[in-house]
Coordinates of C-alpha atoms in Angstrom, one line a residue:
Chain W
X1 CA 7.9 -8.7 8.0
X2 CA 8.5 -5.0 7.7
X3 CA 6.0 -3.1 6.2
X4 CA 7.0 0.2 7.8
X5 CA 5.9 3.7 5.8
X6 CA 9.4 4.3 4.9
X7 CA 9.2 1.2 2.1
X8 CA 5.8 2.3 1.5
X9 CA 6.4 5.7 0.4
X10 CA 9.9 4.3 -1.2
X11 CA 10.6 5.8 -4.4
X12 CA 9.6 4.4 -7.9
X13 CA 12.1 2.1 -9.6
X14 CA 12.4 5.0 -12.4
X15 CA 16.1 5.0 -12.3
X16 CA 16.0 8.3 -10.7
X17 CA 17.8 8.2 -7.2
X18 CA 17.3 10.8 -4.7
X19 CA 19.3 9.2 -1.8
X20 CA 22.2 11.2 -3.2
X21 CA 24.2 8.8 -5.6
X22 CA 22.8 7.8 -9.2
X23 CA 24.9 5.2 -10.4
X24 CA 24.7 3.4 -13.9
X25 CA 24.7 -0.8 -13.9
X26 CA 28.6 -0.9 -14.8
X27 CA 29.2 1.8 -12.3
X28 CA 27.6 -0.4 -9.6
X29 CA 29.6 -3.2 -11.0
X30 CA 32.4 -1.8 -10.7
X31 CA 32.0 -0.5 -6.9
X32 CA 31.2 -3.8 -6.1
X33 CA 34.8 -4.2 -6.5
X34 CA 36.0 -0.7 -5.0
X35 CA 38.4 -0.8 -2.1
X36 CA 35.7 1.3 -0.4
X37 CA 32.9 -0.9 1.7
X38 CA 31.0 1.8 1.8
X39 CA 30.9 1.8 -2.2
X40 CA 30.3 -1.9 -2.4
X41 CA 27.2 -2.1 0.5
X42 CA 25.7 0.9 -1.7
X43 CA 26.1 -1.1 -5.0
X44 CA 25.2 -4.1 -3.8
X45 CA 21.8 -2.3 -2.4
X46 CA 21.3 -0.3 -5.7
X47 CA 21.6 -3.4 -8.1
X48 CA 18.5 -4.9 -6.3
X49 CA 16.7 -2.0 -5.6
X50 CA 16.6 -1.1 -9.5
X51 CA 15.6 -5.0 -10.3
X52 CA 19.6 -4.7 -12.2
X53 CA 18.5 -8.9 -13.4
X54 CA 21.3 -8.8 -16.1
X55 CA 24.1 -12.0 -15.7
X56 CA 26.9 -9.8 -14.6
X57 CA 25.1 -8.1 -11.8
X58 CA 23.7 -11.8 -10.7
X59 CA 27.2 -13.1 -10.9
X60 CA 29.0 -10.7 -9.0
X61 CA 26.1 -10.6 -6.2
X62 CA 26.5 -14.1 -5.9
X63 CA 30.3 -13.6 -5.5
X64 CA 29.5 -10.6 -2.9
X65 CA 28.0 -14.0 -0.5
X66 CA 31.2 -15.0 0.6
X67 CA 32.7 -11.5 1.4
X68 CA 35.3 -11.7 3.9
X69 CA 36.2 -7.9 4.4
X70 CA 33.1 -5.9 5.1
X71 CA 32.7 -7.2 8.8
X72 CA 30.7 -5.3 11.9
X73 CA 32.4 -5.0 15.1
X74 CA 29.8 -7.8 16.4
X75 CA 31.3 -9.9 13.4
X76 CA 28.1 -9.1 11.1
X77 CA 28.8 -9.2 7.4
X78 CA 26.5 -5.9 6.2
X79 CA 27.4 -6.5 2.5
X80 CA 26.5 -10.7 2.5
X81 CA 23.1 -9.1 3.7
X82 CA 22.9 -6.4 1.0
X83 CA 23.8 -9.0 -1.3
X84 CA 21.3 -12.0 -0.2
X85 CA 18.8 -9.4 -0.2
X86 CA 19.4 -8.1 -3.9
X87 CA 19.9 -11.3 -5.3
X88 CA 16.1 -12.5 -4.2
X89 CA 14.6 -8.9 -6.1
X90 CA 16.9 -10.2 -9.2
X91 CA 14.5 -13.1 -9.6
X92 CA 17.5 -15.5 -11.1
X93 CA 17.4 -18.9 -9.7
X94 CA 20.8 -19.4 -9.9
X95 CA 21.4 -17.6 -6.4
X96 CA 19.5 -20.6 -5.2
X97 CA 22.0 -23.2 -4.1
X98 CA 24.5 -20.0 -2.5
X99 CA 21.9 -18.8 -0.6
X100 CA 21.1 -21.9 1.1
X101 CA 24.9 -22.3 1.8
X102 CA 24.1 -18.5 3.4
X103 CA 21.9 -20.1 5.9
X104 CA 24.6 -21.7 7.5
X105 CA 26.4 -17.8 8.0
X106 CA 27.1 -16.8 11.7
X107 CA 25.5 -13.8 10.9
X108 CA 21.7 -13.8 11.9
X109 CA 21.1 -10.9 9.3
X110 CA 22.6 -13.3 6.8
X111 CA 20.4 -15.9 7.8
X112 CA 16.9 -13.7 7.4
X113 CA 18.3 -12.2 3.9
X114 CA 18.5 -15.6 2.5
X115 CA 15.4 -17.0 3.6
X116 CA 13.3 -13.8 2.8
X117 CA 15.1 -14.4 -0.9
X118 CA 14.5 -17.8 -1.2
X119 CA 11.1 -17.4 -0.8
X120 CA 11.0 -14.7 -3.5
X121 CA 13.0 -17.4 -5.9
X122 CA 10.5 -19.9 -5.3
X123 CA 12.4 -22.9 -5.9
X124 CA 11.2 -25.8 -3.7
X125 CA 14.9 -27.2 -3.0
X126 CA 15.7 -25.4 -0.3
X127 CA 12.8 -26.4 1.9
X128 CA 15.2 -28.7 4.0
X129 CA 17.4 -26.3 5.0
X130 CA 14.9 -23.9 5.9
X131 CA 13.5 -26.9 7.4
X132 CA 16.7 -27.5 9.5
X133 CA 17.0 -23.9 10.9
X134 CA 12.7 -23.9 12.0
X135 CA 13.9 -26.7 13.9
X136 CA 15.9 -25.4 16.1
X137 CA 13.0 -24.0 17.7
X138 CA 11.4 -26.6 18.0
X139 CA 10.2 -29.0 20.0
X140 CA 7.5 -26.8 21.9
X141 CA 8.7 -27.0 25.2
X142 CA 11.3 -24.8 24.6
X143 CA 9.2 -22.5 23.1
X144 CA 6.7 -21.8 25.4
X145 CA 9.8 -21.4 28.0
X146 CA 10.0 -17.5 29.6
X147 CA 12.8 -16.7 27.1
X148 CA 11.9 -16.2 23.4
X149 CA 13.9 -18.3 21.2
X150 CA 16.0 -15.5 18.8
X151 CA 18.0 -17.5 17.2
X152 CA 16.9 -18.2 14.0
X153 CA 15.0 -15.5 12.1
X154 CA 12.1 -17.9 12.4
X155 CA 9.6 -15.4 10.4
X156 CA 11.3 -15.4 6.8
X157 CA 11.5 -19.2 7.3
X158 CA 8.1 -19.6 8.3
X159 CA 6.8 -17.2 5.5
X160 CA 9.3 -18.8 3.1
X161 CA 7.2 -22.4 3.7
X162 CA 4.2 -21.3 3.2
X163 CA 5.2 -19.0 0.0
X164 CA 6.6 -22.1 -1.3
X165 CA 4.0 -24.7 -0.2
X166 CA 5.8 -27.0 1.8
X167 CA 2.9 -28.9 2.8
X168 CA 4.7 -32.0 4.4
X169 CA 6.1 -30.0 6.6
X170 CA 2.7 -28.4 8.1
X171 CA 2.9 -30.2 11.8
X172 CA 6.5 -28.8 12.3
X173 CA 5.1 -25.7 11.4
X174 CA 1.6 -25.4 13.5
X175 CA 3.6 -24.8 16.8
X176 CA 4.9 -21.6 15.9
X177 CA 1.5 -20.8 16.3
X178 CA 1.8 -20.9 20.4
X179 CA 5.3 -18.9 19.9
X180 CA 5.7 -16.3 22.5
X181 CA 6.7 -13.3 19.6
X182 CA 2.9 -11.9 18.5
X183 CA 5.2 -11.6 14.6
X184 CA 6.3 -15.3 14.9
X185 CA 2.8 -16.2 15.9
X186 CA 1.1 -14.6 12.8
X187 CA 3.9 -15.4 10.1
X188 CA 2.7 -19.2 11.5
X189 CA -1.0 -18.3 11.0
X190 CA 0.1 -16.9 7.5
X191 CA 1.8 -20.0 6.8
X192 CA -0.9 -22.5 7.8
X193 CA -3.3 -20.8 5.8
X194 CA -1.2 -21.0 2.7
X195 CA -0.2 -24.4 3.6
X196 CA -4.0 -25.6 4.7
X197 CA -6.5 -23.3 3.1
X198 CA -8.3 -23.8 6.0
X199 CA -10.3 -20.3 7.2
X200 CA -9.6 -20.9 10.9
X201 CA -5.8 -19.4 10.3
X202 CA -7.0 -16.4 8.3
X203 CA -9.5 -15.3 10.7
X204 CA -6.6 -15.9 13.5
X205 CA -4.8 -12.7 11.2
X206 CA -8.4 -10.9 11.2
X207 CA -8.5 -11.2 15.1
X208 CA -5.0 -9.6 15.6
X209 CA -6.2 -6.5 13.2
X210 CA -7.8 -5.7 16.1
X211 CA -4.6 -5.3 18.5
X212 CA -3.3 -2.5 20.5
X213 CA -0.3 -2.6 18.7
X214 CA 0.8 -0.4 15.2
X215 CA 3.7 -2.4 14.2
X216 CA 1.5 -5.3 14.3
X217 CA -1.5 -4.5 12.6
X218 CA 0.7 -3.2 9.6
X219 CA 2.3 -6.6 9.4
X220 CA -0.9 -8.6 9.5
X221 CA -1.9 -6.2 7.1
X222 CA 1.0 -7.5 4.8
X223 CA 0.1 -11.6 6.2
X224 CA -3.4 -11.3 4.8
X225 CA -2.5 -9.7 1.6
X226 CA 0.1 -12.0 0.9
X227 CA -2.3 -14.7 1.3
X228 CA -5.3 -13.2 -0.7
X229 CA -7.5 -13.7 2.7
X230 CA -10.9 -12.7 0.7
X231 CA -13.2 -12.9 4.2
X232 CA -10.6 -10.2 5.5
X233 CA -12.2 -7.4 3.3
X234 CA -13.8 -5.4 5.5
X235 CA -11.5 -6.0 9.0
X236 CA -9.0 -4.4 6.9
X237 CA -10.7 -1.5 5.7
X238 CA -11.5 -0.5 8.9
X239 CA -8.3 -1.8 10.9
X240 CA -6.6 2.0 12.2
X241 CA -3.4 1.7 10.3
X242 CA -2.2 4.2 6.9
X243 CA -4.4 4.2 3.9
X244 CA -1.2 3.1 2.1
X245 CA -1.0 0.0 3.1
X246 CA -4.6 -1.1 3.2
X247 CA -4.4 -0.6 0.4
X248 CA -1.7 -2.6 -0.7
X249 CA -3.1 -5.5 1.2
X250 CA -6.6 -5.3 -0.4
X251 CA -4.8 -5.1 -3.5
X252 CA -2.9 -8.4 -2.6
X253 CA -6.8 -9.9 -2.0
X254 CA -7.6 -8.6 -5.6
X255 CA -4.6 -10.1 -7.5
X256 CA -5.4 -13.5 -5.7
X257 CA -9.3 -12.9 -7.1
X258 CA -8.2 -12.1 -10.9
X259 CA -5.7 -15.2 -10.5
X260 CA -2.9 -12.9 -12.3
X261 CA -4.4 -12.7 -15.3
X262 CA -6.3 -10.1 -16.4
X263 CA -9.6 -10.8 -16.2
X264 CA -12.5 -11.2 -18.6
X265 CA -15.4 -11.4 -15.6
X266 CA -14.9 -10.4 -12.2
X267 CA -16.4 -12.3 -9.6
X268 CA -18.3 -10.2 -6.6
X269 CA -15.2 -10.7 -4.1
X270 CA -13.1 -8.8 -6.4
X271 CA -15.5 -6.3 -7.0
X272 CA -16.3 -5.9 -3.5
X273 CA -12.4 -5.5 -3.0
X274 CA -11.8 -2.8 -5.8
X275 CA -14.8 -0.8 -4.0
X276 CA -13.1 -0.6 -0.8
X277 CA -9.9 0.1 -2.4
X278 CA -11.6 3.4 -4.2
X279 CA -12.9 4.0 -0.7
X280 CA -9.5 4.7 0.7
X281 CA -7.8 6.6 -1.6
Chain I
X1 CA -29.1 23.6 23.8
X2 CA -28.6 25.2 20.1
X3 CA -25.7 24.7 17.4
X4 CA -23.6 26.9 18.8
X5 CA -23.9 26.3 22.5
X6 CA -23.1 22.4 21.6
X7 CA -20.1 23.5 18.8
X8 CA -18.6 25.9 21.7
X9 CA -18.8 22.9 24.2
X10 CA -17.1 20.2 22.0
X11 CA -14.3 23.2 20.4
X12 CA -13.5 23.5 24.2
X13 CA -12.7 19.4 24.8
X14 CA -10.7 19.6 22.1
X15 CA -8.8 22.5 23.4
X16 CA -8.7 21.1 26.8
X17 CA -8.4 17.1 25.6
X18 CA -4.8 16.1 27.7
X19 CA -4.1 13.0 25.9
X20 CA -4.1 11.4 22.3
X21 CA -6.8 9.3 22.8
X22 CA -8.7 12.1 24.8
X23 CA -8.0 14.5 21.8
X24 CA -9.1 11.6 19.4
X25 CA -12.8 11.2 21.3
X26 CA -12.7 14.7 21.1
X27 CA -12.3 15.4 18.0
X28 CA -14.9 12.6 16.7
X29 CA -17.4 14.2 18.7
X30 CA -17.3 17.6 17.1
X31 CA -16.5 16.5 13.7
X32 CA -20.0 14.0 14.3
X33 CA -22.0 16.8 15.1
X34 CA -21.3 18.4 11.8
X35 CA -21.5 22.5 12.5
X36 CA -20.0 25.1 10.8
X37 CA -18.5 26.7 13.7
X38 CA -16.4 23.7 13.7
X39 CA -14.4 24.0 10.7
X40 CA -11.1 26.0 12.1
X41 CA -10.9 23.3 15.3
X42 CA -11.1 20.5 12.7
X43 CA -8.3 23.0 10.3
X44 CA -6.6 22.7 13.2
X45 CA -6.5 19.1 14.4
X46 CA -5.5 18.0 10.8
X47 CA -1.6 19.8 12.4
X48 CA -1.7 17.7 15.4
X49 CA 0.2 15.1 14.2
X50 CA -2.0 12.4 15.5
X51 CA -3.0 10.3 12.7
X52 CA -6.7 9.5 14.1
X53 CA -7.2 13.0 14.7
X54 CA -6.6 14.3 11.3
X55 CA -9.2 11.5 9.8
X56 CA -11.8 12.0 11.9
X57 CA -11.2 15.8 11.0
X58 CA -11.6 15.3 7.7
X59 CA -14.5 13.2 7.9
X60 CA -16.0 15.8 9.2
X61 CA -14.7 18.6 7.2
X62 CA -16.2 16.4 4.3
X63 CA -19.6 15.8 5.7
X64 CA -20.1 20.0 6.5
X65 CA -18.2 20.2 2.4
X66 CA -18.7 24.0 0.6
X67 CA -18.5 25.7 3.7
X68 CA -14.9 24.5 4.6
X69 CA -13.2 24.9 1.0
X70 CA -12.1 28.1 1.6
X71 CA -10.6 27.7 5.0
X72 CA -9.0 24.4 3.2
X73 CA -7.4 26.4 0.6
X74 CA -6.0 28.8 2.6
X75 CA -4.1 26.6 4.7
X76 CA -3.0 24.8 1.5
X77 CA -0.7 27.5 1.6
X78 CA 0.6 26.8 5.1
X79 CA 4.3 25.4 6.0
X80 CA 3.0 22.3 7.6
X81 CA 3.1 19.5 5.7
X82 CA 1.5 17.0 7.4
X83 CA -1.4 19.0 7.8
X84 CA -1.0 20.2 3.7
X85 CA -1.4 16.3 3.1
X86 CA -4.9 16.1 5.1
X87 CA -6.2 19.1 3.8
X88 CA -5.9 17.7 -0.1
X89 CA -7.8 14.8 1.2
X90 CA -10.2 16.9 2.6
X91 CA -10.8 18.7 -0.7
X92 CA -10.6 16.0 -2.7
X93 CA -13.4 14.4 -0.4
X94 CA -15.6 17.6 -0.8
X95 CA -15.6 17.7 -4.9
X96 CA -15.6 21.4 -4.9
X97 CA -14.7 22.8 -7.9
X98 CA -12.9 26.1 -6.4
X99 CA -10.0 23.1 -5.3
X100 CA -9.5 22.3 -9.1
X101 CA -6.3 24.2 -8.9
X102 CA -5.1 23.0 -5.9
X103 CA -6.0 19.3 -7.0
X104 CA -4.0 19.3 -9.8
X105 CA -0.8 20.5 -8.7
X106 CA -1.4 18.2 -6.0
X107 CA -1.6 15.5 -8.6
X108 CA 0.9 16.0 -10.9
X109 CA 4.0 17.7 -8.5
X110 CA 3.4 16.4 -5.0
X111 CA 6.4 14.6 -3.3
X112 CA 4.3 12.2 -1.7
X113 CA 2.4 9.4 -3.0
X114 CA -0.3 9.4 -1.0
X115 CA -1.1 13.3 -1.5
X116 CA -1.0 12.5 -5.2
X117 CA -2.9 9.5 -4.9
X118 CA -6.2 11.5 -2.9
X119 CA -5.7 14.2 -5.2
X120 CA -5.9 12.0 -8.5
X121 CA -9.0 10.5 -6.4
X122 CA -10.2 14.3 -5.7
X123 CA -10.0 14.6 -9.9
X124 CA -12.3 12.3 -10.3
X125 CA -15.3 13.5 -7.7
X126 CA -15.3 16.8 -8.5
X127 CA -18.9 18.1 -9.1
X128 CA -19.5 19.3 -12.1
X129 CA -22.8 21.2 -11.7
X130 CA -21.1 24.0 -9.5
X131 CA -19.2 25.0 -13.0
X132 CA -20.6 27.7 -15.1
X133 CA -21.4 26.2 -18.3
X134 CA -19.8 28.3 -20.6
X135 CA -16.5 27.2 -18.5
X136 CA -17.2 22.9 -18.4
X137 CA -15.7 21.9 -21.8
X138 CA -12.0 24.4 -21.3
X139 CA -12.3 22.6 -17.4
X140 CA -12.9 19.6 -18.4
X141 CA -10.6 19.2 -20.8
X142 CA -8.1 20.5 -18.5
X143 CA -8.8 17.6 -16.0
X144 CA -8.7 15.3 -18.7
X145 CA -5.0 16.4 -19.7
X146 CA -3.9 16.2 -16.4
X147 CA -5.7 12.4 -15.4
X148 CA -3.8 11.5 -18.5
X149 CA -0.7 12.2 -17.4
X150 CA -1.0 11.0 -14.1
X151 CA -2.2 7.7 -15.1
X152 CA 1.7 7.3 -16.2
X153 CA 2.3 8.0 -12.4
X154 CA 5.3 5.4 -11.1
X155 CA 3.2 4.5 -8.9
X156 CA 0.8 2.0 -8.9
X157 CA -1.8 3.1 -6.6
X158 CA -1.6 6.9 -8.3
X159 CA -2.2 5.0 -11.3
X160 CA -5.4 3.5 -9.8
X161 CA -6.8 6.3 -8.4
X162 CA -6.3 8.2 -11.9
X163 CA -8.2 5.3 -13.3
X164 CA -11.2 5.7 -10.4
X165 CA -11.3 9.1 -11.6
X166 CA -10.8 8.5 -15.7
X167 CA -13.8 6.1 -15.4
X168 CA -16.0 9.0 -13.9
X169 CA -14.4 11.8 -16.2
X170 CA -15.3 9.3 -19.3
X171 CA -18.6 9.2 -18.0
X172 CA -19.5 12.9 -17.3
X173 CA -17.9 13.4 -20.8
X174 CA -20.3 11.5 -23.0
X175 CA -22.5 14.1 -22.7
X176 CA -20.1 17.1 -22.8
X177 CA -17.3 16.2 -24.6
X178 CA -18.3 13.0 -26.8
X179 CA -15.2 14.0 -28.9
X180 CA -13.0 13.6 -26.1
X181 CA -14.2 10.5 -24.7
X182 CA -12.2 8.2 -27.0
X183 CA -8.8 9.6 -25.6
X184 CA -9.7 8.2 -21.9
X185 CA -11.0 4.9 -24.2
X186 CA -7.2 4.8 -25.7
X187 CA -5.7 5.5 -22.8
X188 CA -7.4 2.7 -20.5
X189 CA -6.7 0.3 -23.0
X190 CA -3.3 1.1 -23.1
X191 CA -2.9 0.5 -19.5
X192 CA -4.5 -2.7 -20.2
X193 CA -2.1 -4.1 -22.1
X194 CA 0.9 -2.4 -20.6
X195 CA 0.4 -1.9 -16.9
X196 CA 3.2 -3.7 -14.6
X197 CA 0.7 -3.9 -12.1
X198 CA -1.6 -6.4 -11.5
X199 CA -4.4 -4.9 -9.8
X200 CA -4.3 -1.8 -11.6
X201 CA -4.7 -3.6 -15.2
X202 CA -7.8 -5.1 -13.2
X203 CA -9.0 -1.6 -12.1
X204 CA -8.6 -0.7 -15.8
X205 CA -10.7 -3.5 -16.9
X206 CA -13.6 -2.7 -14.4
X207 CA -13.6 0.7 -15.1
X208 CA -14.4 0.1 -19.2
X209 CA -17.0 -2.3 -17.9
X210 CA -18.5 0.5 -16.1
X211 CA -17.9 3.4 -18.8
X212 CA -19.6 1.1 -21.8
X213 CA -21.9 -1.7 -20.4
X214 CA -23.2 -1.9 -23.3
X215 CA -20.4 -3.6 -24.7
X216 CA -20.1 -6.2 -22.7
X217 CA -22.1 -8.8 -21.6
X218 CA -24.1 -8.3 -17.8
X219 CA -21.8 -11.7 -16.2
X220 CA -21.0 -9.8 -13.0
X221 CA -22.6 -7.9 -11.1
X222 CA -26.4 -8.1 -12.5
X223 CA -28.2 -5.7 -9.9
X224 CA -25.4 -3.0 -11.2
X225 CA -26.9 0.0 -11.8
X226 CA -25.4 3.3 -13.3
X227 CA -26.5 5.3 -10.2
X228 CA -23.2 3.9 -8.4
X229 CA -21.0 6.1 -11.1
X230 CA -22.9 9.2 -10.5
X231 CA -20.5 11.8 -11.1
X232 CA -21.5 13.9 -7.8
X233 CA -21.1 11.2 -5.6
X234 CA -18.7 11.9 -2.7
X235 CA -16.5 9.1 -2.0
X236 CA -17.2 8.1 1.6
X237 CA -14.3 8.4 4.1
X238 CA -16.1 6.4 7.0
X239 CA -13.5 3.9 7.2
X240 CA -10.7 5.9 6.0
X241 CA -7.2 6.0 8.1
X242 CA -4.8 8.0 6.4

């Protein structure tokens, strides 16, 4: 989960690009093409970053997933990642079936990219293959060995399966929660909450609002937004992170109060929500 | 032990704090105690770069208000940023009208979000009864402009905090500016129907609940009452961060 200031204070998608290059959509179609990797990682970035959902740009993405050319010295492949991540902000579910075949990549980077943008497609199908890859952590043992098991990017897949409610699959999930990696730990606590309902996993998020630790506070901060932890309210108020992004997370409890709809009523969680919210601005 | 005996003990362990979390303790301590003499320390811890430092330094700075506008504005003017950034908050924490200027520049130009964002908040708390009357309506209306425009902010949380601060403008206005008031009416409801953003079309929808009660039937909130959109009111910063 990063949830760093940088993406906070990220600019607005208003078409406007101050990171040097504006392109227009058949520009960045076109580069995507270029004999310059450079050109192509940038396009690749830009079409997602500026939500670019329009058939070609899904398409050629899509295409981008099995680049050969664009390779890091450690054998990474910078534009599949570009790519994987774009095609998730695209929202078109016919990335679905290449970005589980991306979850086979050598490329660990590869790996995370596709889960994170699975989750954001929503489509149920490819719980087994994140299924398959959770495994690999698994069984406990080898998790609670001295050596913290990196090789699988085991918090998209975690947040993926409780994004898209793989309930069946809650006991090979729960372990994570003794992981020895605080992030892996609450991206399980995330997930059994969304998977369970069941308080005792949110307040396991409220408890680590309280840690030592910046980098971790701001991602529980993101967990307990992205589940709509209601009891969290005040813990995250008060938690010593950037007004920014407690106030994103208290927004994320408001959304899940109003049920994304507008509402006609507002019950006293969401009221108490929007008063902490005017509180930090 | 009087006020200044105590304010010249705690300015000196700031000074003298040797460590982040020393200069922290520090700094909570003096800006608790709430003197006067304390405003250029507190000035000055909002340019240390250490995050809890600057909000307990402007929690204090709000809590002694009028007396540290001016210093406020002055460094407003300064070449640190980060310390520009606190300062607005400060400001728009305190509601004093001689920050108008600075507020809506703030608003409107600023870079960053979250500078815009308190400043659209400051928009919103400023208190009206310090303005001549012969000057509200030409002031008002000037806010009014600018809340309008900044309520079109890319951003969603600017675009809440202009609708905190429409909601109170709407209801200092009835009285004021009645003619006016159906412009911030409009403009809600646009947002309403338009807004991307979840939680600010929510915002949107509490805030007409709050301008015209009347309207709508009591089904939240039934021990509401119209003292919690008093125009003066200071938003408190207790558990503010950044």
């Amino acid at each position: 989960m990063n949830f760093s200031p940088q993406k906070i204070e990220d600019l607005s998608p208003t078409g406007d690009n101050a990171d040097g290059e504006s392109l227009t959509v058949e520009q960045a179609l076109a580069n995507l093409e270029s004999a310059d990797l450079g050109l192509r990682f940038y396009a690749a970035w830009w079409l997602g970053r500026f939500r670019i959902n329009e058939p070609a740009a899904v398409t050629a993405l899509i295409k981008a997933l099995e680049d050969e050319a664009d390779r890091t010295p450690e054998g990474g492949y910078p534009l599949r990642r570009n790519a994987a991540r774009a095609l998730g902000k695209l929202g078109d579910r016919q990335a679905v079936s290449s970005l589980i075949g991306c979850l086979d990549c050598s490329d660990f980077y590869v790996r995370e990219a596709a889960a994170q943008s699975l989750e954001m497609l929503g489509d149920p199908v490819c719980i087994p293959a994140l299924i398959k890859l959770l495994a690999v952590g698994l069984p406990l043992e080898q998790l609670i060995s001295k050596q913290p098991d990196l090789s699988q990017p085991y918090e998209a897949l975690l947040e993926a399966l409780g994004t898209l409610k793989a309930t069946e699959f809650t006991p090979l999930v729960k372990p994570f929660l003794e992981h020895p990696m605080e992030l892996v730990q609450y991206a399980a606590a995330r997930a059994m909450y969304q998977l369970t309902q069941e308080p005792v996993y949110g307040e396991r998020l409220v408890q680590a609002l309280a840690g030592e630790k910046l980098q971790l506070r701001r991602a529980v901060l993101a967990d307990l937004g992205a589940i709509g932890y209601l009891p969290a309210a005040d813990a995250i108020a008060q938690t010593l992170a950037e007004n920014s992004l407690k106030l994103i997370s208290l927004k994320g409890l408001l959304e899940h109060q109003v049920n994304h709809i507008t509402p006609s009523t507002f019950s006293e969680g969401a009221i108490k929500v929007m008063n902490l919210m005017d509180s930090l601005l | 032990m009087n006020n200044s005996d105590l304010a010249q003990i705690l300015i000196r362990a700031v000074e003298e704090a040797d460590s982040s979390d020393r200069l922290l303790d520090a700094v909570q301590e003096l800006a608790a105690a709430g003197i006067e003499e304390a405003v250029p320390t507190l000035i000055a811890a909002l340019g240390y770069n250490n995050p809890g430092a600057a909000v307990a330094a402007v929690d204090g700075l709000i809590a002694i208000g009028e007396a540290a506008v001016s210093p406020l504005l002055q460094l407003i003017d300064d070449y640190n940023y980060g310390a520009r950034a606190w300062a607005i908050r400060a400001l728009a924490g305190i509601g004093d009208v001689r920050a108008l200027d600075t507020l809506l520049e703030a608003a409107k130009t600023d870079f960053s979000l979250s500078v815009r964002r308190a400043a659209a908040r400051g928009l919103g708390t400023l208190r009206w009864h310090q303005v001549p009357p012969e000057k509200l309506e030409s002031i008002q209306t000037q806010v009014l402009e600018a809340l309008l425009l900044i309520s079109q902010d890319p951003e969603w949380v600017v675009r809440y905090a202009a609708v905190t601060s429409l909601e109170t403008l709407a209801i200092a206005i009835a009285a004021t500016l009645p003619e006016q008031a159906s412009r911030i009416t409009n403009q809600l409801q646009q947002m309403l129907d338009t807004d991307v953003d979840l939680g600010v079309r929510t915002r949107v929808k509490f805030a007409q609940e709050k301008i015209q009660p009347q309207q709508h039937q009591e089904v939240f909130a039934p021990k509401r009452k119209l003292q919690d959109t008093e125009v003066s009111e200071v938003p408190h910063r207790g558990a503010g961060r950044r």
